[in-house]
Amino acid sequence: MNPSPYTTHFTSANLRARIVKILLIVGAVVTGVAILAQTLSLAFPPITGEEDLGDNPAGVVLVLLIFLLVVFESVIYLTTVVFFLMWLYRAHNNVRAFNQWSRLEHSAGWAVGSFFIPIVNLFVPYRAVKEVWQKSTAPDEAFVVTPEPPATFPLWWLFWLLAGFASKISFRLSLNDSVPESTSTIVSMVAGVLSIGAAVFAYLVVDAIDKRQEETSLKVNLRKFPEPPPPPPNLSMPETVPVSGTTNS
């Protein structure tokens, strides 16, 4: 076994964490505006196929606004997922940089891939994220009792699961013609509120892990590279011997 505990190079995930947090804020704001638009749609009846555009201008504006918000919300969501997984992969790899002998239940690839496997994605991703926070410690702290993460971690996962379930129910209701449109709209609004809660707690989770890793990297001096040794004292440069030129006899 390599005697050096730092065989894996530490690469700060701070930039990716900041991008994820910005995307989470933007997504929460867009979702909030979408909920407001959906609330207005309950007060103003949407345009029907039998009406002209001029008969219900408010309904036309609301339908167009909701459509644009849904598209923008979807783009932000997919972008957030991509950058979140990129951040998680790097943050998980950094655990090995802190202590190569730390026993991990999940690999970086499995932590990312578990989000896409049915049933598994109900519990493994949370356990992987939780493990990253717990194991992002210095080697001298590795054998201490593993602490539990802050309460924001289980709250994030609870809101994430509830928002996913509510979104699926809302989508199925929207495809059912026998269900009143107001019912599917209300369920969609509930899903939006849950997703905002998930975004808030996800922000806190990413921030907590990022700060923990940055502090640990400074504590174990992973950012400092050895400087070349200074030259020995009283070291004089070798004297140059002049080259004698040829003389004319």
JSON list of C-alpha atoms in Angstrom, two decimals:
[
{"chain": "A", "resi": 1, "resn": "MET", "atom": "CA", "xyz": [0.00, 0.00, 0.00]},
{"chain": "A", "resi": 2, "resn": "ASN", "atom": "CA", "xyz": [1.23, 3.44, -0.84]},
{"chain": "A", "resi": 3, "resn": "PRO", "atom": "CA", "xyz": [2.40, 5.13, 2.37]},
{"chain": "A", "resi": 4, "resn": "SER", "atom": "CA", "xyz": [1.17, 8.52, 1.22]},
{"chain": "A", "resi": 5, "resn": "PRO", "atom": "CA", "xyz": [-2.41, 9.20, 2.29]},
{"chain": "A", "resi": 6, "resn": "TYR", "atom": "CA", "xyz": [-2.94, 11.62, -0.60]},
{"chain": "A", "resi": 7, "resn": "THR", "atom": "CA", "xyz": [-2.65, 9.47, -3.69]},
{"chain": "A", "resi": 8, "resn": "THR", "atom": "CA", "xyz": [-5.78, 11.01, -5.20]},
{"chain": "A", "resi": 9, "resn": "HIS", "atom": "CA", "xyz": [-5.42, 14.59, -6.34]},
{"chain": "A", "resi": 10, "resn": "PHE", "atom": "CA", "xyz": [-7.80, 17.07, -4.74]},
{"chain": "A", "resi": 11, "resn": "THR", "atom": "CA", "xyz": [-9.70, 19.17, -7.26]},
{"chain": "A", "resi": 12, "resn": "SER", "atom": "CA", "xyz": [-11.88, 21.85, -5.76]},
{"chain": "A", "resi": 13, "resn": "ALA", "atom": "CA", "xyz": [-15.57, 21.49, -6.59]},
{"chain": "A", "resi": 14, "resn": "ASN", "atom": "CA", "xyz": [-16.29, 25.05, -5.46]},
{"chain": "A", "resi": 15, "resn": "LEU", "atom": "CA", "xyz": [-16.94, 26.43, -8.95]},
{"chain": "A", "resi": 16, "resn": "ARG", "atom": "CA", "xyz": [-19.37, 23.66, -9.80]},
{"chain": "A", "resi": 17, "resn": "ALA", "atom": "CA", "xyz": [-21.06, 24.11, -6.43]},
{"chain": "A", "resi": 18, "resn": "ARG", "atom": "CA", "xyz": [-21.56, 27.82, -7.10]},
{"chain": "A", "resi": 19, "resn": "ILE", "atom": "CA", "xyz": [-23.07, 27.10, -10.52]},
{"chain": "A", "resi": 20, "resn": "VAL", "atom": "CA", "xyz": [-25.45, 24.57, -9.00]},
{"chain": "A", "resi": 21, "resn": "LYS", "atom": "CA", "xyz": [-26.54, 27.02, -6.30]},
{"chain": "A", "resi": 22, "resn": "ILE", "atom": "CA", "xyz": [-27.19, 29.75, -8.86]},
{"chain": "A", "resi": 23, "resn": "LEU", "atom": "CA", "xyz": [-29.25, 27.36, -10.99]},
{"chain": "A", "resi": 24, "resn": "LEU", "atom": "CA", "xyz": [-31.24, 26.28, -7.94]},
{"chain": "A", "resi": 25, "resn": "ILE", "atom": "CA", "xyz": [-32.08, 29.91, -7.15]},
{"chain": "A", "resi": 26, "resn": "VAL", "atom": "CA", "xyz": [-33.10, 30.63, -10.74]},
{"chain": "A", "resi": 27, "resn": "GLY", "atom": "CA", "xyz": [-35.20, 27.48, -10.88]},
{"chain": "A", "resi": 28, "resn": "ALA", "atom": "CA", "xyz": [-36.98, 28.31, -7.63]},
{"chain": "A", "resi": 29, "resn": "VAL", "atom": "CA", "xyz": [-37.78, 31.82, -8.86]},
{"chain": "A", "resi": 30, "resn": "VAL", "atom": "CA", "xyz": [-39.14, 30.56, -12.20]},
{"chain": "A", "resi": 31, "resn": "THR", "atom": "CA", "xyz": [-41.24, 27.95, -10.41]},
{"chain": "A", "resi": 32, "resn": "GLY", "atom": "CA", "xyz": [-42.61, 30.65, -8.09]},
{"chain": "A", "resi": 33, "resn": "VAL", "atom": "CA", "xyz": [-43.66, 32.76, -11.08]},
{"chain": "A", "resi": 34, "resn": "ALA", "atom": "CA", "xyz": [-45.25, 29.70, -12.67]},
{"chain": "A", "resi": 35, "resn": "ILE", "atom": "CA", "xyz": [-47.28, 29.06, -9.51]},
{"chain": "A", "resi": 36, "resn": "LEU", "atom": "CA", "xyz": [-48.48, 32.67, -9.58]},
{"chain": "A", "resi": 37, "resn": "ALA", "atom": "CA", "xyz": [-49.52, 32.30, -13.22]},
{"chain": "A", "resi": 38, "resn": "GLN", "atom": "CA", "xyz": [-51.36, 29.09, -12.42]},
{"chain": "A", "resi": 39, "resn": "THR", "atom": "CA", "xyz": [-53.17, 30.83, -9.56]},
{"chain": "A", "resi": 40, "resn": "LEU", "atom": "CA", "xyz": [-54.32, 33.53, -11.97]},
{"chain": "A", "resi": 41, "resn": "SER", "atom": "CA", "xyz": [-55.49, 30.87, -14.41]},
{"chain": "A", "resi": 42, "resn": "LEU", "atom": "CA", "xyz": [-57.91, 29.63, -11.75]},
{"chain": "A", "resi": 43, "resn": "ALA", "atom": "CA", "xyz": [-59.45, 33.10, -11.55]},
{"chain": "A", "resi": 44, "resn": "PHE", "atom": "CA", "xyz": [-59.48, 33.76, -15.28]},
{"chain": "A", "resi": 45, "resn": "PRO", "atom": "CA", "xyz": [-60.91, 30.93, -17.39]},
{"chain": "A", "resi": 46, "resn": "PRO", "atom": "CA", "xyz": [-58.51, 29.78, -20.12]},
{"chain": "A", "resi": 47, "resn": "ILE", "atom": "CA", "xyz": [-59.38, 30.20, -23.77]},
{"chain": "A", "resi": 48, "resn": "THR", "atom": "CA", "xyz": [-61.34, 27.40, -25.36]},
{"chain": "A", "resi": 49, "resn": "GLY", "atom": "CA", "xyz": [-61.43, 26.15, -28.91]},
{"chain": "A", "resi": 50, "resn": "GLU", "atom": "CA", "xyz": [-64.78, 27.84, -29.54]},
{"chain": "A", "resi": 51, "resn": "GLU", "atom": "CA", "xyz": [-63.54, 31.33, -28.59]},
{"chain": "A", "resi": 52, "resn": "ASP", "atom": "CA", "xyz": [-61.69, 33.85, -30.69]},
{"chain": "A", "resi": 53, "resn": "LEU", "atom": "CA", "xyz": [-58.47, 35.37, -29.41]},
{"chain": "A", "resi": 54, "resn": "GLY", "atom": "CA", "xyz": [-60.17, 38.71, -28.85]},
{"chain": "A", "resi": 55, "resn": "ASP", "atom": "CA", "xyz": [-62.96, 37.20, -26.77]},
{"chain": "A", "resi": 56, "resn": "ASN", "atom": "CA", "xyz": [-60.63, 36.18, -23.93]},
{"chain": "A", "resi": 57, "resn": "PRO", "atom": "CA", "xyz": [-57.35, 38.13, -24.10]},
{"chain": "A", "resi": 58, "resn": "ALA", "atom": "CA", "xyz": [-56.47, 37.43, -20.46]},
{"chain": "A", "resi": 59, "resn": "GLY", "atom": "CA", "xyz": [-56.85, 33.70, -21.05]},
{"chain": "A", "resi": 60, "resn": "VAL", "atom": "CA", "xyz": [-54.61, 33.89, -24.12]},
{"chain": "A", "resi": 61, "resn": "VAL", "atom": "CA", "xyz": [-51.89, 35.75, -22.23]},
{"chain": "A", "resi": 62, "resn": "LEU", "atom": "CA", "xyz": [-52.02, 33.30, -19.34]},
{"chain": "A", "resi": 63, "resn": "VAL", "atom": "CA", "xyz": [-51.85, 30.25, -21.57]},
{"chain": "A", "resi": 64, "resn": "LEU", "atom": "CA", "xyz": [-48.87, 31.68, -23.45]},
{"chain": "A", "resi": 65, "resn": "LEU", "atom": "CA", "xyz": [-47.15, 32.75, -20.23]},
{"chain": "A", "resi": 66, "resn": "ILE", "atom": "CA", "xyz": [-47.63, 29.35, -18.59]},
{"chain": "A", "resi": 67, "resn": "PHE", "atom": "CA", "xyz": [-46.33, 27.59, -21.71]},
{"chain": "A", "resi": 68, "resn": "LEU", "atom": "CA", "xyz": [-43.17, 29.73, -21.81]},
{"chain": "A", "resi": 69, "resn": "LEU", "atom": "CA", "xyz": [-42.60, 29.25, -18.09]},
{"chain": "A", "resi": 70, "resn": "VAL", "atom": "CA", "xyz": [-42.97, 25.48, -18.39]},
{"chain": "A", "resi": 71, "resn": "VAL", "atom": "CA", "xyz": [-40.40, 25.39, -21.21]},
{"chain": "A", "resi": 72, "resn": "PHE", "atom": "CA", "xyz": [-37.96, 27.63, -19.33]},
{"chain": "A", "resi": 73, "resn": "GLU", "atom": "CA", "xyz": [-38.50, 25.68, -16.11]},
{"chain": "A", "resi": 74, "resn": "SER", "atom": "CA", "xyz": [-37.74, 22.41, -17.91]},
{"chain": "A", "resi": 75, "resn": "VAL", "atom": "CA", "xyz": [-34.52, 23.80, -19.40]},
{"chain": "A", "resi": 76, "resn": "ILE", "atom": "CA", "xyz": [-33.37, 25.11, -16.02]},
{"chain": "A", "resi": 77, "resn": "TYR", "atom": "CA", "xyz": [-34.24, 21.81, -14.35]},
{"chain": "A", "resi": 78, "resn": "LEU", "atom": "CA", "xyz": [-32.28, 19.70, -16.83]},
{"chain": "A", "resi": 79, "resn": "THR", "atom": "CA", "xyz": [-29.30, 22.06, -16.63]},
{"chain": "A", "resi": 80, "resn": "THR", "atom": "CA", "xyz": [-29.39, 21.92, -12.85]},
{"chain": "A", "resi": 81, "resn": "VAL", "atom": "CA", "xyz": [-29.47, 18.13, -12.87]},
{"chain": "A", "resi": 82, "resn": "VAL", "atom": "CA", "xyz": [-26.43, 17.97, -15.17]},
{"chain": "A", "resi": 83, "resn": "PHE", "atom": "CA", "xyz": [-24.34, 20.37, -13.11]},
{"chain": "A", "resi": 84, "resn": "PHE", "atom": "CA", "xyz": [-25.49, 18.80, -9.82]},
{"chain": "A", "resi": 85, "resn": "LEU", "atom": "CA", "xyz": [-24.29, 15.39, -10.97]},
{"chain": "A", "resi": 86, "resn": "MET", "atom": "CA", "xyz": [-21.01, 16.87, -12.24]},
{"chain": "A", "resi": 87, "resn": "TRP", "atom": "CA", "xyz": [-20.51, 18.51, -8.85]},
{"chain": "A", "resi": 88, "resn": "LEU", "atom": "CA", "xyz": [-21.40, 15.33, -6.98]},
{"chain": "A", "resi": 89, "resn": "TYR", "atom": "CA", "xyz": [-18.94, 13.26, -9.02]},
{"chain": "A", "resi": 90, "resn": "ARG", "atom": "CA", "xyz": [-16.07, 15.59, -8.28]},
{"chain": "A", "resi": 91, "resn": "ALA", "atom": "CA", "xyz": [-17.00, 16.03, -4.61]},
{"chain": "A", "resi": 92, "resn": "HIS", "atom": "CA", "xyz": [-17.16, 12.25, -4.18]},
{"chain": "A", "resi": 93, "resn": "ASN", "atom": "CA", "xyz": [-13.74, 11.79, -5.79]},
{"chain": "A", "resi": 94, "resn": "ASN", "atom": "CA", "xyz": [-12.30, 14.36, -3.40]},
{"chain": "A", "resi": 95, "resn": "VAL", "atom": "CA", "xyz": [-13.11, 12.09, -0.46]},
{"chain": "A", "resi": 96, "resn": "ARG", "atom": "CA", "xyz": [-10.24, 9.83, -1.53]},
{"chain": "A", "resi": 97, "resn": "ALA", "atom": "CA", "xyz": [-7.91, 12.81, -1.58]},
{"chain": "A", "resi": 98, "resn": "PHE", "atom": "CA", "xyz": [-8.57, 13.39, 2.10]},
{"chain": "A", "resi": 99, "resn": "ASN", "atom": "CA", "xyz": [-7.99, 9.78, 3.13]},
{"chain": "A", "resi": 100, "resn": "GLN", "atom": "CA", "xyz": [-7.40, 6.91, 0.73]},
{"chain": "A", "resi": 101, "resn": "TRP", "atom": "CA", "xyz": [-8.07, 4.36, 3.49]},
{"chain": "A", "resi": 102, "resn": "SER", "atom": "CA", "xyz": [-11.55, 5.68, 4.18]},
{"chain": "A", "resi": 103, "resn": "ARG", "atom": "CA", "xyz": [-14.08, 2.92, 3.50]},
{"chain": "A", "resi": 104, "resn": "LEU", "atom": "CA", "xyz": [-16.78, 4.11, 1.10]},
{"chain": "A", "resi": 105, "resn": "GLU", "atom": "CA", "xyz": [-20.02, 2.29, 0.41]},
{"chain": "A", "resi": 106, "resn": "HIS", "atom": "CA", "xyz": [-20.49, 4.00, -2.95]},
{"chain": "A", "resi": 107, "resn": "SER", "atom": "CA", "xyz": [-18.20, 4.95, -5.80]},
{"chain": "A", "resi": 108, "resn": "ALA", "atom": "CA", "xyz": [-18.45, 8.30, -7.56]},
{"chain": "A", "resi": 109, "resn": "GLY", "atom": "CA", "xyz": [-19.94, 6.63, -10.63]},
{"chain": "A", "resi": 110, "resn": "TRP", "atom": "CA", "xyz": [-22.51, 4.73, -8.59]},
{"chain": "A", "resi": 111, "resn": "ALA", "atom": "CA", "xyz": [-23.45, 7.90, -6.68]},
{"chain": "A", "resi": 112, "resn": "VAL", "atom": "CA", "xyz": [-24.30, 9.57, -10.00]},
{"chain": "A", "resi": 113, "resn": "GLY", "atom": "CA", "xyz": [-25.79, 6.55, -11.78]},
{"chain": "A", "resi": 114, "resn": "SER", "atom": "CA", "xyz": [-28.08, 5.61, -8.89]},
{"chain": "A", "resi": 115, "resn": "PHE", "atom": "CA", "xyz": [-30.29, 8.61, -9.69]},
{"chain": "A", "resi": 116, "resn": "PHE", "atom": "CA", "xyz": [-31.40, 6.88, -12.93]},
{"chain": "A", "resi": 117, "resn": "ILE", "atom": "CA", "xyz": [-32.20, 3.39, -11.61]},
{"chain": "A", "resi": 118, "resn": "PRO", "atom": "CA", "xyz": [-35.82, 2.78, -10.54]},
{"chain": "A", "resi": 119, "resn": "ILE", "atom": "CA", "xyz": [-36.36, 1.82, -6.89]},
{"chain": "A", "resi": 120, "resn": "VAL", "atom": "CA", "xyz": [-32.65, 2.34, -6.23]},
{"chain": "A", "resi": 121, "resn": "ASN", "atom": "CA", "xyz": [-33.09, 6.08, -6.82]},
{"chain": "A", "resi": 122, "resn": "LEU", "atom": "CA", "xyz": [-35.40, 6.23, -3.81]},
{"chain": "A", "resi": 123, "resn": "PHE", "atom": "CA", "xyz": [-32.63, 5.78, -1.24]},
{"chain": "A", "resi": 124, "resn": "VAL", "atom": "CA", "xyz": [-29.13, 5.22, -2.69]},
{"chain": "A", "resi": 125, "resn": "PRO", "atom": "CA", "xyz": [-28.54, 8.80, -3.97]},
{"chain": "A", "resi": 126, "resn": "TYR", "atom": "CA", "xyz": [-29.33, 10.22, -0.53]},
{"chain": "A", "resi": 127, "resn": "ARG", "atom": "CA", "xyz": [-27.01, 7.75, 1.16]},
{"chain": "A", "resi": 128, "resn": "ALA", "atom": "CA", "xyz": [-24.24, 8.63, -1.32]},
{"chain": "A", "resi": 129, "resn": "VAL", "atom": "CA", "xyz": [-24.62, 12.38, -0.76]},
{"chain": "A", "resi": 130, "resn": "LYS", "atom": "CA", "xyz": [-24.75, 11.83, 2.98]},
{"chain": "A", "resi": 131, "resn": "GLU", "atom": "CA", "xyz": [-21.56, 9.76, 2.78]},
{"chain": "A", "resi": 132, "resn": "VAL", "atom": "CA", "xyz": [-19.73, 12.53, 0.92]},
{"chain": "A", "resi": 133, "resn": "TRP", "atom": "CA", "xyz": [-20.46, 14.95, 3.75]},
{"chain": "A", "resi": 134, "resn": "GLN", "atom": "CA", "xyz": [-19.52, 12.44, 6.46]},
{"chain": "A", "resi": 135, "resn": "LYS", "atom": "CA", "xyz": [-16.24, 11.33, 4.87]},
{"chain": "A", "resi": 136, "resn": "SER", "atom": "CA", "xyz": [-14.99, 14.78, 3.82]},
{"chain": "A", "resi": 137, "resn": "THR", "atom": "CA", "xyz": [-12.76, 14.94, 6.88]},
{"chain": "A", "resi": 138, "resn": "ALA", "atom": "CA", "xyz": [-9.06, 14.93, 7.67]},
{"chain": "A", "resi": 139, "resn": "PRO", "atom": "CA", "xyz": [-7.30, 11.57, 8.22]},
{"chain": "A", "resi": 140, "resn": "ASP", "atom": "CA", "xyz": [-6.99, 12.17, 11.96]},
{"chain": "A", "resi": 141, "resn": "GLU", "atom": "CA", "xyz": [-10.78, 12.46, 12.15]},
{"chain": "A", "resi": 142, "resn": "ALA", "atom": "CA", "xyz": [-11.53, 9.36, 10.08]},
{"chain": "A", "resi": 143, "resn": "PHE", "atom": "CA", "xyz": [-11.67, 7.00, 13.06]},
{"chain": "A", "resi": 144, "resn": "VAL", "atom": "CA", "xyz": [-13.92, 9.22, 15.14]},
{"chain": "A", "resi": 145, "resn": "VAL", "atom": "CA", "xyz": [-17.60, 8.31, 15.41]},
{"chain": "A", "resi": 146, "resn": "THR", "atom": "CA", "xyz": [-19.23, 9.27, 12.11]},
{"chain": "A", "resi": 147, "resn": "PRO", "atom": "CA", "xyz": [-21.45, 12.31, 12.69]},
{"chain": "A", "resi": 148, "resn": "GLU", "atom": "CA", "xyz": [-24.92, 12.66, 11.30]},
{"chain": "A", "resi": 149, "resn": "PRO", "atom": "CA", "xyz": [-25.38, 15.37, 8.66]},
{"chain": "A", "resi": 150, "resn": "PRO", "atom": "CA", "xyz": [-27.47, 18.48, 9.35]},
{"chain": "A", "resi": 151, "resn": "ALA", "atom": "CA", "xyz": [-31.25, 18.24, 9.29]},
{"chain": "A", "resi": 152, "resn": "THR", "atom": "CA", "xyz": [-31.27, 19.91, 5.88]},
{"chain": "A", "resi": 153, "resn": "PHE", "atom": "CA", "xyz": [-30.07, 16.63, 4.29]},
{"chain": "A", "resi": 154, "resn": "PRO", "atom": "CA", "xyz": [-33.13, 14.46, 5.08]},
{"chain": "A", "resi": 155, "resn": "LEU", "atom": "CA", "xyz": [-35.42, 17.42, 4.48]},
{"chain": "A", "resi": 156, "resn": "TRP", "atom": "CA", "xyz": [-33.92, 17.91, 1.02]},
{"chain": "A", "resi": 157, "resn": "TRP", "atom": "CA", "xyz": [-34.48, 14.27, 0.15]},
{"chain": "A", "resi": 158, "resn": "LEU", "atom": "CA", "xyz": [-38.03, 14.26, 1.55]},
{"chain": "A", "resi": 159, "resn": "PHE", "atom": "CA", "xyz": [-39.03, 17.31, -0.49]},
{"chain": "A", "resi": 160, "resn": "TRP", "atom": "CA", "xyz": [-37.26, 15.91, -3.56]},
{"chain": "A", "resi": 161, "resn": "LEU", "atom": "CA", "xyz": [-39.25, 12.65, -3.42]},
{"chain": "A", "resi": 162, "resn": "LEU", "atom": "CA", "xyz": [-42.56, 14.36, -2.66]},
{"chain": "A", "resi": 163, "resn": "ALA", "atom": "CA", "xyz": [-42.05, 16.85, -5.51]},
{"chain": "A", "resi": 164, "resn": "GLY", "atom": "CA", "xyz": [-41.31, 14.00, -7.91]},
{"chain": "A", "resi": 165, "resn": "PHE", "atom": "CA", "xyz": [-44.41, 12.06, -6.90]},
{"chain": "A", "resi": 166, "resn": "ALA", "atom": "CA", "xyz": [-46.62, 15.16, -7.11]},
{"chain": "A", "resi": 167, "resn": "SER", "atom": "CA", "xyz": [-45.26, 16.02, -10.57]},
{"chain": "A", "resi": 168, "resn": "LYS", "atom": "CA", "xyz": [-46.04, 12.53, -11.87]},
{"chain": "A", "resi": 169, "resn": "ILE", "atom": "CA", "xyz": [-49.58, 12.70, -10.50]},
{"chain": "A", "resi": 170, "resn": "SER", "atom": "CA", "xyz": [-50.06, 16.15, -12.05]},
{"chain": "A", "resi": 171, "resn": "PHE", "atom": "CA", "xyz": [-48.84, 14.91, -15.43]},
{"chain": "A", "resi": 172, "resn": "ARG", "atom": "CA", "xyz": [-51.21, 11.94, -15.39]},
{"chain": "A", "resi": 173, "resn": "LEU", "atom": "CA", "xyz": [-54.15, 14.11, -14.38]},
{"chain": "A", "resi": 174, "resn": "SER", "atom": "CA", "xyz": [-53.43, 16.52, -17.23]},
{"chain": "A", "resi": 175, "resn": "LEU", "atom": "CA", "xyz": [-53.76, 13.65, -19.71]},
{"chain": "A", "resi": 176, "resn": "ASN", "atom": "CA", "xyz": [-57.08, 12.54, -18.28]},
{"chain": "A", "resi": 177, "resn": "ASP", "atom": "CA", "xyz": [-59.95, 14.39, -19.96]},
{"chain": "A", "resi": 178, "resn": "SER", "atom": "CA", "xyz": [-62.40, 13.34, -17.26]},
{"chain": "A", "resi": 179, "resn": "VAL", "atom": "CA", "xyz": [-60.46, 15.26, -14.59]},
{"chain": "A", "resi": 180, "resn": "PRO", "atom": "CA", "xyz": [-61.28, 18.98, -14.31]},
{"chain": "A", "resi": 181, "resn": "GLU", "atom": "CA", "xyz": [-58.45, 21.21, -15.43]},
{"chain": "A", "resi": 182, "resn": "SER", "atom": "CA", "xyz": [-58.58, 23.08, -12.13]},
{"chain": "A", "resi": 183, "resn": "THR", "atom": "CA", "xyz": [-57.77, 19.85, -10.26]},
{"chain": "A", "resi": 184, "resn": "SER", "atom": "CA", "xyz": [-54.65, 19.15, -12.30]},
{"chain": "A", "resi": 185, "resn": "THR", "atom": "CA", "xyz": [-53.64, 22.79, -11.93]},
{"chain": "A", "resi": 186, "resn": "ILE", "atom": "CA", "xyz": [-53.91, 22.65, -8.15]},
{"chain": "A", "resi": 187, "resn": "VAL", "atom": "CA", "xyz": [-51.86, 19.43, -8.01]},
{"chain": "A", "resi": 188, "resn": "SER", "atom": "CA", "xyz": [-49.28, 21.06, -10.29]},
{"chain": "A", "resi": 189, "resn": "MET", "atom": "CA", "xyz": [-49.09, 24.04, -7.93]},
{"chain": "A", "resi": 190, "resn": "VAL", "atom": "CA", "xyz": [-48.54, 21.71, -4.97]},
{"chain": "A", "resi": 191, "resn": "ALA", "atom": "CA", "xyz": [-45.73, 20.01, -6.91]},
{"chain": "A", "resi": 192, "resn": "GLY", "atom": "CA", "xyz": [-44.22, 23.43, -7.60]},
{"chain": "A", "resi": 193, "resn": "VAL", "atom": "CA", "xyz": [-44.27, 24.39, -3.92]},
{"chain": "A", "resi": 194, "resn": "LEU", "atom": "CA", "xyz": [-42.58, 21.10, -3.01]},
{"chain": "A", "resi": 195, "resn": "SER", "atom": "CA", "xyz": [-39.95, 21.60, -5.71]},
{"chain": "A", "resi": 196, "resn": "ILE", "atom": "CA", "xyz": [-39.15, 25.07, -4.34]},
{"chain": "A", "resi": 197, "resn": "GLY", "atom": "CA", "xyz": [-38.66, 23.50, -0.93]},
{"chain": "A", "resi": 198, "resn": "ALA", "atom": "CA", "xyz": [-36.41, 20.84, -2.45]},
{"chain": "A", "resi": 199, "resn": "ALA", "atom": "CA", "xyz": [-34.37, 23.54, -4.22]},
{"chain": "A", "resi": 200, "resn": "VAL", "atom": "CA", "xyz": [-33.90, 25.49, -0.98]},
{"chain": "A", "resi": 201, "resn": "PHE", "atom": "CA", "xyz": [-32.69, 22.46, 0.95]},
{"chain": "A", "resi": 202, "resn": "ALA", "atom": "CA", "xyz": [-30.56, 21.27, -2.00]},
{"chain": "A", "resi": 203, "resn": "TYR", "atom": "CA", "xyz": [-28.85, 24.68, -1.94]},
{"chain": "A", "resi": 204, "resn": "LEU", "atom": "CA", "xyz": [-28.04, 24.18, 1.75]},
{"chain": "A", "resi": 205, "resn": "VAL", "atom": "CA", "xyz": [-26.80, 20.62, 1.15]},
{"chain": "A", "resi": 206, "resn": "VAL", "atom": "CA", "xyz": [-24.45, 21.63, -1.67]},
{"chain": "A", "resi": 207, "resn": "ASP", "atom": "CA", "xyz": [-23.21, 24.59, 0.34]},
{"chain": "A", "resi": 208, "resn": "ALA", "atom": "CA", "xyz": [-22.55, 22.44, 3.43]},
{"chain": "A", "resi": 209, "resn": "ILE", "atom": "CA", "xyz": [-20.54, 19.83, 1.52]},
{"chain": "A", "resi": 210, "resn": "ASP", "atom": "CA", "xyz": [-18.62, 22.44, -0.45]},
{"chain": "A", "resi": 211, "resn": "LYS", "atom": "CA", "xyz": [-17.62, 24.37, 2.69]},
{"chain": "A", "resi": 212, "resn": "ARG", "atom": "CA", "xyz": [-16.67, 21.15, 4.49]},
{"chain": "A", "resi": 213, "resn": "GLN", "atom": "CA", "xyz": [-14.40, 20.03, 1.67]},
{"chain": "A", "resi": 214, "resn": "GLU", "atom": "CA", "xyz": [-12.79, 23.43, 1.25]},
{"chain": "A", "resi": 215, "resn": "GLU", "atom": "CA", "xyz": [-12.04, 23.63, 4.98]},
{"chain": "A", "resi": 216, "resn": "THR", "atom": "CA", "xyz": [-10.68, 20.07, 5.05]},
{"chain": "A", "resi": 217, "resn": "SER", "atom": "CA", "xyz": [-8.44, 20.68, 2.04]},
{"chain": "A", "resi": 218, "resn": "LEU", "atom": "CA", "xyz": [-6.86, 23.64, 3.81]},
{"chain": "A", "resi": 219, "resn": "LYS", "atom": "CA", "xyz": [-6.54, 21.69, 7.06]},
{"chain": "A", "resi": 220, "resn": "VAL", "atom": "CA", "xyz": [-4.53, 18.90, 5.46]},
{"chain": "A", "resi": 221, "resn": "ASN", "atom": "CA", "xyz": [-2.63, 21.29, 3.16]},
{"chain": "A", "resi": 222, "resn": "LEU", "atom": "CA", "xyz": [-3.80, 19.63, -0.04]},
{"chain": "A", "resi": 223, "resn": "ARG", "atom": "CA", "xyz": [-3.62, 22.96, -1.80]},
{"chain": "A", "resi": 224, "resn": "LYS", "atom": "CA", "xyz": [0.04, 23.56, -0.94]},
{"chain": "A", "resi": 225, "resn": "PHE", "atom": "CA", "xyz": [2.69, 22.13, -3.18]},
{"chain": "A", "resi": 226, "resn": "PRO", "atom": "CA", "xyz": [6.26, 21.69, -1.93]},
{"chain": "A", "resi": 227, "resn": "GLU", "atom": "CA", "xyz": [8.56, 24.52, -2.91]},
{"chain": "A", "resi": 228, "resn": "PRO", "atom": "CA", "xyz": [11.99, 23.78, -4.29]},
{"chain": "A", "resi": 229, "resn": "PRO", "atom": "CA", "xyz": [14.72, 23.92, -1.60]},
{"chain": "A", "resi": 230, "resn": "PRO", "atom": "CA", "xyz": [16.74, 27.13, -1.44]},
{"chain": "A", "resi": 231, "resn": "PRO", "atom": "CA", "xyz": [20.29, 27.04, -2.77]},
{"chain": "A", "resi": 232, "resn": "PRO", "atom": "CA", "xyz": [23.01, 26.25, -0.21]},
{"chain": "A", "resi": 233, "resn": "PRO", "atom": "CA", "xyz": [24.54, 29.31, 1.50]},
{"chain": "A", "resi": 234, "resn": "ASN", "atom": "CA", "xyz": [27.87, 30.70, 0.33]},
{"chain": "A", "resi": 235, "resn": "LEU", "atom": "CA", "xyz": [27.43, 29.00, -2.97]},
{"chain": "A", "resi": 236, "resn": "SER", "atom": "CA", "xyz": [29.60, 30.83, -5.44]},
{"chain": "A", "resi": 237, "resn": "MET", "atom": "CA", "xyz": [29.28, 30.58, -9.14]},
{"chain": "A", "resi": 238, "resn": "PRO", "atom": "CA", "xyz": [32.17, 28.78, -10.84]},
{"chain": "A", "resi": 239, "resn": "GLU", "atom": "CA", "xyz": [34.71, 31.13, -12.27]},
{"chain": "A", "resi": 240, "resn": "THR", "atom": "CA", "xyz": [34.88, 31.25, -15.99]},
{"chain": "A", "resi": 241, "resn": "VAL", "atom": "CA", "xyz": [38.25, 30.53, -17.47]},
{"chain": "A", "resi": 242, "resn": "PRO", "atom": "CA", "xyz": [39.04, 32.93, -20.26]},
{"chain": "A", "resi": 243, "resn": "VAL", "atom": "CA", "xyz": [39.79, 31.29, -23.52]},
{"chain": "A", "resi": 244, "resn": "SER", "atom": "CA", "xyz": [43.18, 32.41, -24.78]},
{"chain": "A", "resi": 245, "resn": "GLY", "atom": "CA", "xyz": [43.10, 33.59, -28.28]},
{"chain": "A", "resi": 246, "resn": "THR", "atom": "CA", "xyz": [45.69, 32.71, -30.87]},
{"chain": "A", "resi": 247, "resn": "THR", "atom": "CA", "xyz": [48.56, 35.13, -31.28]},
{"chain": "A", "resi": 248, "resn": "ASN", "atom": "CA", "xyz": [50.44, 35.89, -34.43]},
{"chain": "A", "resi": 249, "resn": "SER", "atom": "CA", "xyz": [54.00, 34.75, -34.26]}
]
